[in-house]
Amino acid sequence: MSKIYVYVLLAAIAFIGCKSRKDASLSKTPPAVKKVEPSAASPQAILLNTAAANANTFTFYKSRGTANYRDAKTQIELEVEITMEKNSYIMLSAKAVLGIEVTRVLLTQDTISILDRMNRKHIVTDYRYIEKLTNTKLSLSQLQQLFIGNPLFTPSDSNSSVDSILNYIVVNSLVSPTHTQMLYLRQSTVKPTRNLITDKSNGREFKTEYDEFHIQGSNMYPSDFTINIRAEKSVECRFTLNYFAFVKEKELNFVVPKNYQTLRM
């Protein structure tokens, strides 16, 4: 059961299949696009620099809402709270009915700790665990980018090609010898609405789609997004977030009870 909660965390991560979804809508007027000064660079390089200039930023982030997880055998809805400090940690708390916490997951730069409340276990692992689940090498910083609505891998002029489809700018990038990233940017905001990582060697995919946003200054944080993973198993998790905070009011609370069994994976 603990794997489900890690998938929920990842589904608080990104795309599978070719199903169509409604065009991304905005909860408020979108922020103005930050302009990049003209230069001798190519139009593609200017566009990628504009996208980088308009990326969402954060120092501290907290959100609450629900996560609907499903795979071939399981479907479950959980209340979730996501807390992050930039380049420091991500903590996810998942609660079932009546507000009973069933798991708490903490990711730091090199360690993943999972409190399995149902079975009184403390599972300790590293990012190879996430790589096995998603078929994609991901760092703490990249997972934070997923939650705030930025590309997992920042495209560069040297490894990318750019095209346009309807209201979207499509950026295809080679992010490793075996993995590509297809990024859909909304033309009006130059911010992502879809991010698809594909392993060319086996066709496995990791996809994130952003449908609704919470606008805070020049930032558009995803409030309704879906993560689809086709890797070790096929899973989908949809996050619907209705509370956001960006000021840290108290310290991180992740305590392992003394009566929990510690397992290292």
Short mmCIF file of C-alpha atoms in Angstrom, two decimals:
data_model
loop_
_atom_site.label_atom_id
_atom_site.label_comp_id
_atom_site.label_asym_id
_atom_site.label_seq_id
_atom_site.Cartn_x
_atom_site.Cartn_y
_atom_site.Cartn_z
CA MET A 1 0.00 0.00 0.00
CA SER A 2 2.88 2.40 0.70
CA LYS A 3 3.77 2.44 -3.01
CA ILE A 4 0.40 3.99 -3.76
CA TYR A 5 1.27 6.95 -1.55
CA VAL A 6 4.61 7.43 -3.29
CA TYR A 7 2.76 7.39 -6.62
CA VAL A 8 0.41 10.00 -5.18
CA LEU A 9 3.50 12.09 -4.42
CA LEU A 10 4.65 11.61 -7.97
CA ALA A 11 1.16 12.46 -8.98
CA ALA A 12 1.80 15.43 -7.14
CA ILE A 13 4.67 14.39 -10.93
CA ALA A 14 3.65 13.97 -15.16
CA PHE A 15 1.68 12.32 -19.28
CA ILE A 16 0.43 9.05 -20.75
CA GLY A 17 -1.73 8.27 -23.73
CA CYS A 18 -3.18 10.68 -26.24
CA LYS A 19 -6.46 11.52 -24.56
CA SER A 20 -7.55 15.11 -25.13
CA ARG A 21 -8.38 17.45 -22.26
CA LYS A 22 -10.05 20.84 -22.04
CA ASP A 23 -7.89 23.85 -22.82
CA ALA A 24 -6.11 25.11 -19.71
CA SER A 25 -8.24 27.76 -18.05
CA LEU A 26 -7.21 30.40 -15.57
CA SER A 27 -8.69 31.20 -12.18
CA LYS A 28 -7.72 34.88 -12.58
CA THR A 29 -6.35 37.18 -15.25
CA PRO A 30 -2.99 35.70 -16.30
CA PRO A 31 0.12 37.73 -15.49
CA ALA A 32 1.71 39.82 -18.19
CA VAL A 33 4.50 38.11 -20.11
CA LYS A 34 7.96 39.28 -19.14
CA LYS A 35 9.68 40.53 -22.27
CA VAL A 36 13.21 39.60 -23.27
CA GLU A 37 15.27 42.32 -24.88
CA PRO A 38 15.96 41.74 -28.60
CA SER A 39 19.41 40.37 -29.37
CA ALA A 40 21.42 38.76 -32.13
CA ALA A 41 20.21 35.36 -30.94
CA SER A 42 17.95 33.21 -33.12
CA PRO A 43 14.14 33.50 -32.77
CA GLN A 44 14.15 30.05 -31.14
CA ALA A 45 16.73 31.11 -28.58
CA ILE A 46 14.78 34.29 -27.81
CA LEU A 47 11.59 32.24 -27.30
CA LEU A 48 13.34 29.81 -24.93
CA ASN A 49 14.88 32.73 -23.03
CA THR A 50 11.40 34.28 -22.75
CA ALA A 51 10.01 31.01 -21.37
CA ALA A 52 12.84 30.85 -18.83
CA ALA A 53 12.22 34.48 -17.80
CA ASN A 54 8.53 33.67 -17.21
CA ALA A 55 9.13 30.51 -15.17
CA ASN A 56 7.32 30.28 -11.83
CA THR A 57 9.43 30.91 -8.74
CA PHE A 58 9.11 30.18 -5.02
CA THR A 59 11.01 30.13 -1.75
CA PHE A 60 8.35 28.46 0.39
CA TYR A 61 5.20 26.73 -0.88
CA LYS A 62 2.27 25.01 0.78
CA SER A 63 -0.94 23.73 -0.79
CA ARG A 64 -3.88 21.57 0.27
CA GLY A 65 -6.59 19.69 -1.58
CA THR A 66 -7.38 16.20 -2.82
CA ALA A 67 -5.56 13.58 -4.86
CA ASN A 68 -7.50 10.99 -6.85
CA TYR A 69 -5.27 8.00 -7.58
CA ARG A 70 -6.05 5.03 -9.79
CA ASP A 71 -4.30 2.11 -11.42
CA ALA A 72 -5.56 -1.14 -12.94
CA LYS A 73 -6.64 -2.50 -9.55
CA THR A 74 -7.03 0.45 -7.20
CA GLN A 75 -8.91 3.73 -7.01
CA ILE A 76 -8.61 5.96 -3.97
CA GLU A 77 -9.22 9.61 -3.01
CA LEU A 78 -7.04 11.21 -0.35
CA GLU A 79 -6.76 14.62 1.26
CA VAL A 80 -3.26 15.94 0.65
CA GLU A 81 -1.01 18.69 1.92
CA ILE A 82 2.18 19.55 0.04
CA THR A 83 4.92 21.64 1.70
CA MET A 84 8.20 22.65 0.05
CA GLU A 85 11.24 24.81 0.66
CA LYS A 86 13.31 25.52 -2.42
CA ASN A 87 16.20 23.08 -2.87
CA SER A 88 15.64 21.77 0.65
CA TYR A 89 12.67 19.39 0.89
CA ILE A 90 9.22 18.30 -0.23
CA MET A 91 6.82 16.88 2.35
CA LEU A 92 3.49 15.33 1.45
CA SER A 93 0.85 14.31 3.99
CA ALA A 94 -2.04 12.12 2.84
CA LYS A 95 -5.21 11.63 4.87
CA ALA A 96 -8.12 9.25 4.38
CA VAL A 97 -11.71 9.64 5.59
CA LEU A 98 -12.25 11.44 8.91
CA GLY A 99 -8.93 13.20 8.47
CA ILE A 100 -6.80 10.25 9.61
CA GLU A 101 -3.25 10.55 8.27
CA VAL A 102 -2.25 7.38 6.42
CA THR A 103 1.18 8.43 5.23
CA ARG A 104 3.74 11.22 5.38
CA VAL A 105 6.51 11.39 2.78
CA LEU A 106 9.64 13.52 3.07
CA LEU A 107 12.08 14.07 0.20
CA THR A 108 15.41 15.77 0.80
CA GLN A 109 18.33 16.16 -1.58
CA ASP A 110 19.37 12.49 -1.37
CA THR A 111 16.84 10.62 0.79
CA ILE A 112 13.17 9.65 0.69
CA SER A 113 11.48 8.80 3.99
CA ILE A 114 7.98 7.33 4.12
CA LEU A 115 5.92 6.99 7.29
CA ASP A 116 3.39 4.21 6.69
CA ARG A 117 0.90 5.00 9.45
CA MET A 118 -1.30 2.00 8.70
CA ASN A 119 1.49 -0.52 9.25
CA ARG A 120 3.72 1.48 11.61
CA LYS A 121 6.68 1.37 9.28
CA HIS A 122 9.36 3.89 8.38
CA ILE A 123 10.64 3.22 4.86
CA VAL A 124 13.95 4.84 3.87
CA THR A 125 15.12 4.86 0.27
CA ASP A 126 16.76 7.13 -2.33
CA TYR A 127 15.94 8.53 -5.77
CA ARG A 128 16.63 5.22 -7.50
CA TYR A 129 13.24 4.23 -6.05
CA ILE A 130 11.52 7.05 -7.96
CA GLU A 131 13.51 6.22 -11.09
CA LYS A 132 12.19 2.65 -10.91
CA LEU A 133 8.60 3.86 -10.49
CA THR A 134 8.74 6.51 -13.23
CA ASN A 135 11.49 5.24 -15.55
CA THR A 136 12.95 8.77 -15.35
CA LYS A 137 15.88 10.10 -13.33
CA LEU A 138 14.51 12.96 -11.24
CA SER A 139 16.05 15.13 -8.55
CA LEU A 140 14.44 17.03 -5.69
CA SER A 141 14.65 20.26 -7.68
CA GLN A 142 12.93 18.70 -10.69
CA LEU A 143 10.09 17.36 -8.57
CA GLN A 144 9.64 20.82 -7.08
CA GLN A 145 9.45 22.24 -10.61
CA LEU A 146 6.65 19.79 -11.36
CA PHE A 147 4.56 21.04 -8.44
CA ILE A 148 4.99 24.72 -9.25
CA GLY A 149 4.32 24.19 -12.96
CA ASN A 150 7.72 24.51 -14.64
CA PRO A 151 9.41 22.15 -17.11
CA LEU A 152 11.14 19.19 -15.48
CA PHE A 153 14.13 19.81 -17.76
CA THR A 154 14.90 23.37 -18.89
CA PRO A 155 15.11 23.40 -22.72
CA SER A 156 18.20 24.88 -24.34
CA ASP A 157 18.69 26.16 -27.87
CA SER A 158 21.31 23.49 -28.58
CA ASN A 159 19.15 20.44 -27.73
CA SER A 160 15.66 21.61 -28.71
CA SER A 161 13.37 22.28 -31.66
CA VAL A 162 10.35 24.58 -31.57
CA ASP A 163 7.03 24.42 -33.43
CA SER A 164 3.50 25.77 -32.94
CA ILE A 165 0.14 24.00 -32.76
CA LEU A 166 -3.01 26.14 -32.44
CA ASN A 167 -2.55 28.21 -29.25
CA TYR A 168 0.54 26.34 -28.10
CA ILE A 169 4.28 26.50 -28.59
CA VAL A 170 5.68 22.97 -28.67
CA VAL A 171 9.29 22.47 -27.57
CA ASN A 172 10.91 19.09 -28.21
CA SER A 173 14.16 18.46 -26.32
CA LEU A 174 16.63 15.62 -26.01
CA VAL A 175 17.28 15.40 -22.26
CA SER A 176 19.40 12.23 -22.28
CA PRO A 177 20.59 9.68 -24.86
CA THR A 178 17.33 7.75 -24.30
CA HIS A 179 14.80 10.36 -23.05
CA THR A 180 12.99 13.21 -24.79
CA GLN A 181 10.80 15.96 -23.36
CA MET A 182 7.82 17.41 -25.24
CA LEU A 183 6.72 20.65 -23.64
CA TYR A 184 3.51 22.51 -24.51
CA LEU A 185 3.64 26.23 -23.68
CA ARG A 186 0.54 28.40 -23.82
CA GLN A 187 1.32 31.21 -26.29
CA SER A 188 -0.42 33.88 -24.21
CA THR A 189 1.65 33.21 -21.06
CA VAL A 190 4.66 31.18 -22.30
CA LYS A 191 4.04 28.81 -19.38
CA PRO A 192 3.63 25.01 -19.53
CA THR A 193 0.27 23.29 -19.85
CA ARG A 194 1.74 19.85 -20.61
CA ASN A 195 5.06 18.11 -20.06
CA LEU A 196 5.77 14.66 -21.53
CA ILE A 197 8.93 12.67 -20.85
CA THR A 198 9.37 9.63 -23.13
CA ASP A 199 11.94 6.84 -23.02
CA LYS A 200 12.62 6.18 -26.69
CA SER A 201 14.09 2.75 -25.97
CA ASN A 202 10.87 1.25 -24.57
CA GLY A 203 8.08 3.79 -25.13
CA ARG A 204 7.50 4.40 -21.42
CA GLU A 205 6.07 7.81 -20.57
CA PHE A 206 5.76 10.24 -17.70
CA LYS A 207 3.24 13.01 -18.34
CA THR A 208 1.93 16.03 -16.46
CA GLU A 209 -1.04 18.12 -17.60
CA TYR A 210 -2.02 21.42 -15.99
CA ASP A 211 -5.67 22.51 -16.28
CA GLU A 212 -6.28 25.25 -13.68
CA PHE A 213 -3.98 27.74 -11.98
CA HIS A 214 -3.68 29.84 -8.84
CA ILE A 215 -2.22 33.21 -9.85
CA GLN A 216 0.12 34.90 -7.39
CA GLY A 217 1.90 37.95 -8.80
CA SER A 218 3.73 36.82 -11.94
CA ASN A 219 3.42 33.15 -10.96
CA MET A 220 0.79 30.66 -12.10
CA TYR A 221 0.83 27.70 -9.70
CA PRO A 222 -1.10 24.59 -10.84
CA SER A 223 -4.30 24.04 -8.86
CA ASP A 224 -5.74 21.23 -11.01
CA PHE A 225 -3.26 18.89 -12.66
CA THR A 226 -2.89 15.25 -13.59
CA ILE A 227 0.16 13.03 -13.53
CA ASN A 228 0.19 9.92 -15.71
CA ILE A 229 2.95 7.35 -15.51
CA ARG A 230 3.47 4.42 -17.82
CA ALA A 231 6.53 2.66 -16.47
CA GLU A 232 6.79 -0.17 -13.91
CA LYS A 233 2.99 0.10 -13.85
CA SER A 234 0.47 2.48 -15.35
CA VAL A 235 -1.00 4.94 -12.87
CA GLU A 236 -2.87 8.24 -12.89
CA CYS A 237 -3.23 10.80 -10.13
CA ARG A 238 -5.23 14.02 -10.33
CA PHE A 239 -4.54 16.81 -7.87
CA THR A 240 -7.19 19.41 -7.08
CA LEU A 241 -5.75 22.08 -4.79
CA ASN A 242 -7.84 24.80 -3.15
CA TYR A 243 -5.47 26.38 -0.61
CA PHE A 244 -2.07 28.01 -1.14
CA ALA A 245 0.40 29.74 1.18
CA PHE A 246 3.86 31.12 0.43
CA VAL A 247 5.06 32.35 3.83
CA LYS A 248 6.68 29.90 6.22
CA GLU A 249 4.98 30.04 9.63
CA LYS A 250 6.44 27.00 11.40
CA GLU A 251 9.25 24.48 11.07
CA LEU A 252 9.03 21.17 9.28
CA ASN A 253 7.33 18.42 11.33
CA PHE A 254 8.56 14.97 10.37
CA VAL A 255 9.06 12.75 13.43
CA VAL A 256 9.50 8.98 13.27
CA PRO A 257 7.68 7.31 16.19
CA LYS A 258 9.91 5.07 18.31
CA ASN A 259 7.65 2.03 17.82
CA TYR A 260 7.90 2.14 13.98
CA GLN A 261 9.92 -0.52 12.18
CA THR A 262 12.55 1.03 9.88
CA LEU A 263 13.01 -0.62 6.49
CA ARG A 264 15.72 0.38 4.00
CA MET A 265 15.09 -0.18 0.31
#
